[in-house]
Short mmCIF file of C-alpha atoms and ligand atoms in Angstrom, two decimals:
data_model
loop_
_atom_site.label_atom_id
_atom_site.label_comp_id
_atom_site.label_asym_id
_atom_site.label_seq_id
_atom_site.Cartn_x
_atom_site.Cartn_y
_atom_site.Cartn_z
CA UNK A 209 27.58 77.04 -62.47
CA UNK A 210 30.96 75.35 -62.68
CA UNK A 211 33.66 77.32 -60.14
CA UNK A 212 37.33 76.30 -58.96
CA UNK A 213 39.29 77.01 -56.25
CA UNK A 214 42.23 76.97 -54.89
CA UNK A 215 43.20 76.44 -50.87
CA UNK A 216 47.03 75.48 -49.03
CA UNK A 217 47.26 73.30 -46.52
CA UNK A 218 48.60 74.42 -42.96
CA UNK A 219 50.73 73.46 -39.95
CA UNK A 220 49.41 74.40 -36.18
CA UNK A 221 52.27 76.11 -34.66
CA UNK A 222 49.70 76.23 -31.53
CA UNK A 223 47.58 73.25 -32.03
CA UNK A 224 43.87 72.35 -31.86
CA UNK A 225 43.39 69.26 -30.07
CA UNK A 226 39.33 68.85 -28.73
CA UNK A 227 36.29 69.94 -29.67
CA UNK A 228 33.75 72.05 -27.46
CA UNK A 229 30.90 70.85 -29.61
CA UNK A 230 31.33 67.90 -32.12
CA UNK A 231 28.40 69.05 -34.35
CA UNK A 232 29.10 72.46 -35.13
CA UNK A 233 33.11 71.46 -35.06
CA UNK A 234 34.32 74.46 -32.48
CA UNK A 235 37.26 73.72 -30.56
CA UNK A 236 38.38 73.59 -27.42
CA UNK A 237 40.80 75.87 -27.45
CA UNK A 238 41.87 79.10 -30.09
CA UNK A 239 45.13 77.38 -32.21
CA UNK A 240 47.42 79.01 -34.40
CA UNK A 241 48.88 77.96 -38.16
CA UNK A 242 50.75 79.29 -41.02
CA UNK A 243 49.79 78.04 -44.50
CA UNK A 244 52.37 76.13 -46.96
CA UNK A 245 52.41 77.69 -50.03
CA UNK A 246 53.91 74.87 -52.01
CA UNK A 247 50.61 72.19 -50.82
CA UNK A 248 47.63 72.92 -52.36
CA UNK A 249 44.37 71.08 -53.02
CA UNK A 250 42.40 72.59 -56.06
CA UNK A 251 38.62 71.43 -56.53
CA UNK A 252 35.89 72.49 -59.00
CA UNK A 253 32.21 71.97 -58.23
CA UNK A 254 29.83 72.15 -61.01
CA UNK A 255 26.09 72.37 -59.93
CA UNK A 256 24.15 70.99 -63.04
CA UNK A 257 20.47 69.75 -63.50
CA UNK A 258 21.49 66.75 -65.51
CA UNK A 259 23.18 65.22 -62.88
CA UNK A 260 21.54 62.97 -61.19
CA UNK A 261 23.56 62.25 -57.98
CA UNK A 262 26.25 63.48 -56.37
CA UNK A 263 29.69 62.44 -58.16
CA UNK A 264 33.18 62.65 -56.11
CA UNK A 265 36.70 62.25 -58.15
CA UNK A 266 39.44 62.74 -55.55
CA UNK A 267 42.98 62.74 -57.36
CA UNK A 268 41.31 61.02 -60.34
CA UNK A 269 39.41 58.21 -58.50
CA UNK A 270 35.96 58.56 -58.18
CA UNK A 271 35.01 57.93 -54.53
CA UNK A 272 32.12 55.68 -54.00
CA UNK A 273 32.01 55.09 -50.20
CA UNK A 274 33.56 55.99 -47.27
CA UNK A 275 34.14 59.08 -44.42
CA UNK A 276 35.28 61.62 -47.33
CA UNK A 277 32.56 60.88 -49.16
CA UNK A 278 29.91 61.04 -46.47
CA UNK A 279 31.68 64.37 -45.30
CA UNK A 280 32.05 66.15 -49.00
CA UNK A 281 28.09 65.35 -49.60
CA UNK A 282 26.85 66.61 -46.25
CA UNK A 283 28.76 69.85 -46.59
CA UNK A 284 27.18 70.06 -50.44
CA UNK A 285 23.75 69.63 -48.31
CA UNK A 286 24.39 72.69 -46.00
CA UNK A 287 25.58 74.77 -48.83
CA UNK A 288 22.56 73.64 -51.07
CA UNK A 289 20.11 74.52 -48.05
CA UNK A 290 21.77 77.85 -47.74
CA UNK A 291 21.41 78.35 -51.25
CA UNK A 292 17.35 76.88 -51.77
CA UNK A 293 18.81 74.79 -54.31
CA UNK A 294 18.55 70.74 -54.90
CA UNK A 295 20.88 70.56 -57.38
CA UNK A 296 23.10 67.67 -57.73
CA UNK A 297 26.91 68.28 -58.04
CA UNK A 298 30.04 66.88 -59.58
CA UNK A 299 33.38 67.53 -57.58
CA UNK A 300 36.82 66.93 -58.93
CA UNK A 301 39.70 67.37 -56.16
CA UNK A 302 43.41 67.13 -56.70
CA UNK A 303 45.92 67.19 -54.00
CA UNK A 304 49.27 68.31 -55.02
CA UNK A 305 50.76 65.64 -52.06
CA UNK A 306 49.88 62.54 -50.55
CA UNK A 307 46.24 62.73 -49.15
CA UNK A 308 45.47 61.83 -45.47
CA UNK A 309 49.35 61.00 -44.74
CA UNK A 310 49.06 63.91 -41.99
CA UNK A 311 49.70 66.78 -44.08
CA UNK A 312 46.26 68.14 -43.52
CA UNK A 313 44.86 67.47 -46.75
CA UNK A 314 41.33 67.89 -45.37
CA UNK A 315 41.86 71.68 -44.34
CA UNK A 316 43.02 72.72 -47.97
CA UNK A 317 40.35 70.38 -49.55
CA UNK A 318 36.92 71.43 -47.52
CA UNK A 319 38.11 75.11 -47.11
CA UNK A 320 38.98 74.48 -51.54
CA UNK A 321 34.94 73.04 -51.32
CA UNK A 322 33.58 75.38 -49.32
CA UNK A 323 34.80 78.34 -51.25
CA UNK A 324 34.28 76.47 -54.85
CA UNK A 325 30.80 74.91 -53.63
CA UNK A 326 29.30 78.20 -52.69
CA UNK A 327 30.46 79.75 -55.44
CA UNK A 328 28.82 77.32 -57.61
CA UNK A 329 25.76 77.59 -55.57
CA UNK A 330 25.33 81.26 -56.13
CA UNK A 331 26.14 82.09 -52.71
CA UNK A 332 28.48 84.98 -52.44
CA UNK A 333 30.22 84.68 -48.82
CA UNK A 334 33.05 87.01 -47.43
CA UNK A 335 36.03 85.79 -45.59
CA UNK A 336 34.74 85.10 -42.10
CA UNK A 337 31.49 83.45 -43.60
CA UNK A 338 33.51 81.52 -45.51
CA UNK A 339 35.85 80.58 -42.56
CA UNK A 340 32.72 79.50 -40.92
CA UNK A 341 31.69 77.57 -43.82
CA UNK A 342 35.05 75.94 -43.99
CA UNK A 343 35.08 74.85 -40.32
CA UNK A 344 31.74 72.97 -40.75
CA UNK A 345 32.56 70.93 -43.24
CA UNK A 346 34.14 68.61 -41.03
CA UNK A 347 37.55 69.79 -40.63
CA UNK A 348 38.25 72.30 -38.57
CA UNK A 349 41.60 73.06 -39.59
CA UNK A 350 39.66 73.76 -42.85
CA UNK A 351 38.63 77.26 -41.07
CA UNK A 352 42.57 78.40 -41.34
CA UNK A 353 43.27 77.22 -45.10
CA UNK A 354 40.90 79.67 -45.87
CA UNK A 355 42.23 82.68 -44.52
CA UNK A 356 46.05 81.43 -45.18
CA UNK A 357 49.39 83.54 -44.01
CA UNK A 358 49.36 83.75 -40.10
CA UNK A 359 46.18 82.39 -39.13
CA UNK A 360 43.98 82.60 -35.78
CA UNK A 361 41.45 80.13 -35.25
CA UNK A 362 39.28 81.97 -32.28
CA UNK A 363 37.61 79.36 -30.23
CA UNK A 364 34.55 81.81 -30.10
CA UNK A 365 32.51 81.40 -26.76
CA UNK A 366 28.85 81.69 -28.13
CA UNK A 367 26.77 78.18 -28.07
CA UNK A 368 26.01 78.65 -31.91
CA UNK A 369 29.46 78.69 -33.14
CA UNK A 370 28.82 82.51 -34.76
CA UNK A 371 32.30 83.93 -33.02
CA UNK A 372 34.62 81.01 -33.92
CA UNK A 373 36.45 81.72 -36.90
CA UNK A 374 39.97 82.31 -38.64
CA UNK A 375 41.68 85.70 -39.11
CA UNK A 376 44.82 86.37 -40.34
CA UNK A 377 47.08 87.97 -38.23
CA UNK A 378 50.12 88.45 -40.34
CA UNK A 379 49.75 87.96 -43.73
CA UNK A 380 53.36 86.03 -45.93
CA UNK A 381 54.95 88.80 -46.66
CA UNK A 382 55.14 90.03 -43.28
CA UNK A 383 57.56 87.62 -43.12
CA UNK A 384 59.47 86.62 -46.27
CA UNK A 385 62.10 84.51 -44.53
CA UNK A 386 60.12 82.12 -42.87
CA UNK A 387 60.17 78.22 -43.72
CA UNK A 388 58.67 75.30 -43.71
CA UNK A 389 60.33 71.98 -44.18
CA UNK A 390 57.85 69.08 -44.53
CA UNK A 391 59.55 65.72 -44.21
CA UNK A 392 57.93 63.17 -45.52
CA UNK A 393 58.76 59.52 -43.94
CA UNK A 394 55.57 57.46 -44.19
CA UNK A 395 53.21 57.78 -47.45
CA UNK A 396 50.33 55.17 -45.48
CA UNK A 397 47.10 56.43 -44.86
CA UNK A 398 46.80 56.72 -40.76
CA UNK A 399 44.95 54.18 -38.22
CA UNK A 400 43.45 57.09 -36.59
CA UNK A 401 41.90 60.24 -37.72
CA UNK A 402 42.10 63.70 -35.76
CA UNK A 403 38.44 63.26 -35.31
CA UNK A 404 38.57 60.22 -33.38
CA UNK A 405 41.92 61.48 -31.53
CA UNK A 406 40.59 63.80 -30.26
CA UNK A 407 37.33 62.48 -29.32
CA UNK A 408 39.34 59.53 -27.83
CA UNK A 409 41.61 61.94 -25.98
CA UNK A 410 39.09 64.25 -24.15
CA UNK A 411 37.50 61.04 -22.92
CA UNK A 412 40.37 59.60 -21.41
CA UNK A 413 43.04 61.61 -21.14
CA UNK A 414 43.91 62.10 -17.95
CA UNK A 415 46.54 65.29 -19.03
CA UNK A 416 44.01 67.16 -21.22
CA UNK A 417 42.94 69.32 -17.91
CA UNK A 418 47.06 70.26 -18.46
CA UNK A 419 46.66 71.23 -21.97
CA UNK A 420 43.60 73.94 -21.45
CA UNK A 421 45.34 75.37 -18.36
CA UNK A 422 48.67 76.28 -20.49
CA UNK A 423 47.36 77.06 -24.08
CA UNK A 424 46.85 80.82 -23.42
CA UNK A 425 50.15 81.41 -22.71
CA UNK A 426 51.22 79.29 -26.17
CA UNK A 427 49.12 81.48 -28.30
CA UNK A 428 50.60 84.71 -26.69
CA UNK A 429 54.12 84.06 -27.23
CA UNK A 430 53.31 82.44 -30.44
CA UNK A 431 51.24 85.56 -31.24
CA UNK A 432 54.45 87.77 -29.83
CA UNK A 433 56.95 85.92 -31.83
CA UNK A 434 55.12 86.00 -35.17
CA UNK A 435 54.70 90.05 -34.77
CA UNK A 436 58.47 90.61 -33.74
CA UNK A 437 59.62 87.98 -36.36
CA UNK A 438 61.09 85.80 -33.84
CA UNK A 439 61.67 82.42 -34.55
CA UNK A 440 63.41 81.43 -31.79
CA UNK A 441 59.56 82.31 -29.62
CA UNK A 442 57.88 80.79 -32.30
CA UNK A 443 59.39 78.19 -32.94
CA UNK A 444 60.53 77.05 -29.24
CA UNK A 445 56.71 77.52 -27.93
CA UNK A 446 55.52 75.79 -31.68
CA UNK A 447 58.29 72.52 -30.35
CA UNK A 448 56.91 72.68 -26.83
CA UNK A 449 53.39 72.88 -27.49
CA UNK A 450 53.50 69.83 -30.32
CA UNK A 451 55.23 67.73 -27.80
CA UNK A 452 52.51 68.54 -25.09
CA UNK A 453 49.85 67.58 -27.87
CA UNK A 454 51.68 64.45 -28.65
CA UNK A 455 51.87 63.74 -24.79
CA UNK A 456 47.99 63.99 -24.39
CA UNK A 457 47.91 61.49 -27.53
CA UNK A 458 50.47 58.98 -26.07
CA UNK A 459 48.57 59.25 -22.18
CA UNK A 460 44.98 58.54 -24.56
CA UNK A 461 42.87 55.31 -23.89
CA UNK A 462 43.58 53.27 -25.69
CA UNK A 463 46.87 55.26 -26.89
CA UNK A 464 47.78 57.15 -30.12
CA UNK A 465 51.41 57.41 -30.71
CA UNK A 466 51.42 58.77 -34.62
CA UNK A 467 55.62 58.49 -34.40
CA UNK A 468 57.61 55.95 -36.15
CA UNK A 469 61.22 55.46 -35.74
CA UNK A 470 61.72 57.78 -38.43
CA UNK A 471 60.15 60.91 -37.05
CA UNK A 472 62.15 60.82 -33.75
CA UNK A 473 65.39 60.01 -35.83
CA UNK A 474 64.15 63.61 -37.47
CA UNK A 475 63.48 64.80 -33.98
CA UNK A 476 66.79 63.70 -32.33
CA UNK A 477 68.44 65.66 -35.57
CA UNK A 478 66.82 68.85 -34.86
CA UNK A 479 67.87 68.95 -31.72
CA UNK A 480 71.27 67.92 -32.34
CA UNK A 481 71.81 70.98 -35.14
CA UNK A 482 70.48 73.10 -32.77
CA UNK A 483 72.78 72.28 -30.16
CA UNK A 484 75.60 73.04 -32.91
CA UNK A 485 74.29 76.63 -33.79
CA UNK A 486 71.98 75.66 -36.55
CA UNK A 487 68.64 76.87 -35.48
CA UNK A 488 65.17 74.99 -36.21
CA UNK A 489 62.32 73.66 -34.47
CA UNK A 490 60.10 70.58 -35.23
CA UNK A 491 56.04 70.06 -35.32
CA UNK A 492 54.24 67.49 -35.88
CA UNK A 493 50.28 66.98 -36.46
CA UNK A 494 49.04 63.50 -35.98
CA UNK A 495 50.62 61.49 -38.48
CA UNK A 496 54.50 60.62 -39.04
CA UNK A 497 55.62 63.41 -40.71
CA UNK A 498 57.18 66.24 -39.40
CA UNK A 499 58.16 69.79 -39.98
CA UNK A 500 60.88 71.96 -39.62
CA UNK A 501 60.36 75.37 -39.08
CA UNK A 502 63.98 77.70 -39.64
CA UNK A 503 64.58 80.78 -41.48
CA UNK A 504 65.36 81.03 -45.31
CA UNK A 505 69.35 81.90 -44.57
CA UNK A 506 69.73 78.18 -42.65
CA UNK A 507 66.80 76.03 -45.35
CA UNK A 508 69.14 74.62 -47.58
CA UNK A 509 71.58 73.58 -45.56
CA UNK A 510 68.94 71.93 -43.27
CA UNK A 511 67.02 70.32 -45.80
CA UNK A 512 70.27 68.81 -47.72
CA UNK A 513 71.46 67.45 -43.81
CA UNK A 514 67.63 66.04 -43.50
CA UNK A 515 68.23 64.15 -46.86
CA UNK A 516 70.60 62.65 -45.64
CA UNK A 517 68.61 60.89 -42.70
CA UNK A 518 67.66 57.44 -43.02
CA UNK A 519 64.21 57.39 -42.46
CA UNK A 520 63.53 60.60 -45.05
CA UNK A 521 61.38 59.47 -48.06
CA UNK A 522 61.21 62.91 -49.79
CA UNK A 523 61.26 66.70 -48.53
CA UNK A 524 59.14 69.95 -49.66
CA UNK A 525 60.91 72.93 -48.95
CA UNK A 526 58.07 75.91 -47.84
CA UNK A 527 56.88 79.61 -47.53
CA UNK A 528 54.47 80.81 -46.19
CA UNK A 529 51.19 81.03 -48.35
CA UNK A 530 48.10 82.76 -48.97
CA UNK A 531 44.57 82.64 -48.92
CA UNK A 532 42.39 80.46 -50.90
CA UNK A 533 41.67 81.91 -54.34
CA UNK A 534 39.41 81.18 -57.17
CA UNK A 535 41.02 79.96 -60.47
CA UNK A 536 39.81 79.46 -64.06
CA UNK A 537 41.59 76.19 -64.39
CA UNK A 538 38.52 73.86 -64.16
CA UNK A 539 39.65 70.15 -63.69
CA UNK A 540 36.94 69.38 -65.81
C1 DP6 B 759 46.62 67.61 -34.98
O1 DP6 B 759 40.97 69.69 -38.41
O2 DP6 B 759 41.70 67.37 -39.09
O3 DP6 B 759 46.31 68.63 -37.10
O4 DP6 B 759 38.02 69.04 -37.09
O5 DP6 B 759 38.02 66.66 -36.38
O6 DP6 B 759 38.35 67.21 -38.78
P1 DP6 B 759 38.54 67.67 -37.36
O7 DP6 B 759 40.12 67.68 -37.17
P2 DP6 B 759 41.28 68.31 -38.01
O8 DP6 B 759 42.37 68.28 -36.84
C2 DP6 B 759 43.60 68.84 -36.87
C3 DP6 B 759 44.39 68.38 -35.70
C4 DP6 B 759 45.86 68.67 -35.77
C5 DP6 B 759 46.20 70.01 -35.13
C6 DP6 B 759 45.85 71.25 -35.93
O9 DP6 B 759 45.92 71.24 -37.17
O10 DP6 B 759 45.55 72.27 -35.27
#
């Protein structure tokens, strides 16, 4: 059975950063995100008997090697076990921005598989299941895409990863006027992946005790802010708590500083407007990039004054999106 789907990426406003077990993917800490609604990745999965392997196209390029690769066939493997099938599958994947430039193109694309791929295997999850699914294809942030709006990634406590899910807690209407500005400086693929980050930083990091001692209080306000509507909570614990992540990244063995020039020219801005009146906070995941949350009443005028920035290679002005959805629009 052919099936597509459609899943948005997302931005940690409380971040996950460290896994309590690497197999299952559960993290070390609960994290928060809101999904973009203007960056998508939309995949079909076609389970067929006259295939004879596995076949990956990835923005038109079929994928012969590699960790995407390995990752999208092992999570085909757990969904084929679940499903007592062998069948062999072809994937197409499209990415409506650039992939693996550190705007989380793996959480839209394996929570897009997960949901397409069990689909297509006759499997017929709900939400949490699917959440589940998401998370073990490799990505972790894949377990949020899948639920979209406000999401809650619970950290779960049980050994077997059965608690540790997404939720939503406020779906994007809740709040209309909230905005995301992605700023694009850097198109390169990065030197490090989360997965190794991570890894790297809760083997050396000699801050990470830091992070785990403070992260409850992130998710409360962040939790507090998103109910009331509050950006100034949200978006001044979202600043602080990105800046603690990047701090644990910079202190890492041997050390992972994602920044260019360009995204503290961004940085310095922010603050700068904000000093003037103009209220917005920055994130940034662990790439280049960064984001600028505001509210709808200050996005144009912020995202014409980031355009104007030096470093600034192209800007996508956000909402806040769904969940992921199935579509008839098969890529093949
Ligand atoms: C900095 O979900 O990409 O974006 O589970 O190892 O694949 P793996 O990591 P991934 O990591 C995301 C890290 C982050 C913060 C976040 O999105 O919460």
């Amino acid at each position: 059975m052919k099936v597509t789907a459609i899943a948005n990426s997302n931005i940690a406003l409380v971040k996950y950063w460290g896994k309590r077990d690497e197999k299952l993917i559960l993290p070390n800490n609960s994290n928060i995100s809101v999904a973009y609604d203007k960056l998508n990745t939309i995949t079909t999965v076609d389970f067929n008997p006259d295939y004879s392997k596995d076949v990956f196209i990835l923005d038109g390029n079929e994928i012969t090697e590699g960790s995407v690769l390995k990752k999208t066939i092992e999570h085909l493997n757990i969904i084929r076990q679940r499903a007592n099938i062998q069948t062999k599958a072809k994937i197409a994947s499209k990415n409506n921005f650039p992939t693996a430039a550190g705007l989380a193109s793996s959480a839209s694309g394996f929570s897009a598989l997960a949901f397409a791929g069990s689909k297509a295997a006759g499997l017929n999850l709900d939400q949490k299941e699917l959440s589940i699914l998401s998370r073990l294809s490799g990505s972790g942030s894949a377990s949020r895409s899948l639920i979209g709006g406000f999401a809650e990634w619970m950290k779960g406590e049980k050994a077997d990863g059965s608690d540790s899910y997404a939720v939503q807690i406020a779906k994007p209407e809740h709040w209309p006027e909230f905005r995301i500005i992605v700023a694009i400086v850097s198109e390169t693929k990065k030197k490090v992946s989360s997965t190794d980050g991570m890894n790297l930083t809760m083997k050396t990091c000699p801050l990470y005790q830091g992070w785990l001692d403070t992260i409850e209080q992130d998710l409360k306000n962040v939790r507090k802010g998103i109910a009331e509507k509050n950006l100034t909570l949200v978006g001044s614990t979202a600043e602080s708590n990105c800046l603690k992540m990047h701090a644990l990244m910079i202190t890492t063995q041997p050390s992972l500083i994602y920044w260019t020039p360009a995204t503290l020219e961004i940085i310095h801005a922010v603050l700068d407007w904000r000093e003037k009146g103009l209220e917005s906070y920055f994130t940034i995941d662990a790439g280049p990039q960064v984001k600028i949350l505001c509210l709808e009443k200050d996005a144009q005028e912020i995202n014409d004054k980031l355009r104007l920035l030096q470093g600034i290679k192209k800007t996508i002005l956000c909402g806040v999106g769904g969940e992921a959805k199935l579509s008839k629009n098969h890529l093949f």
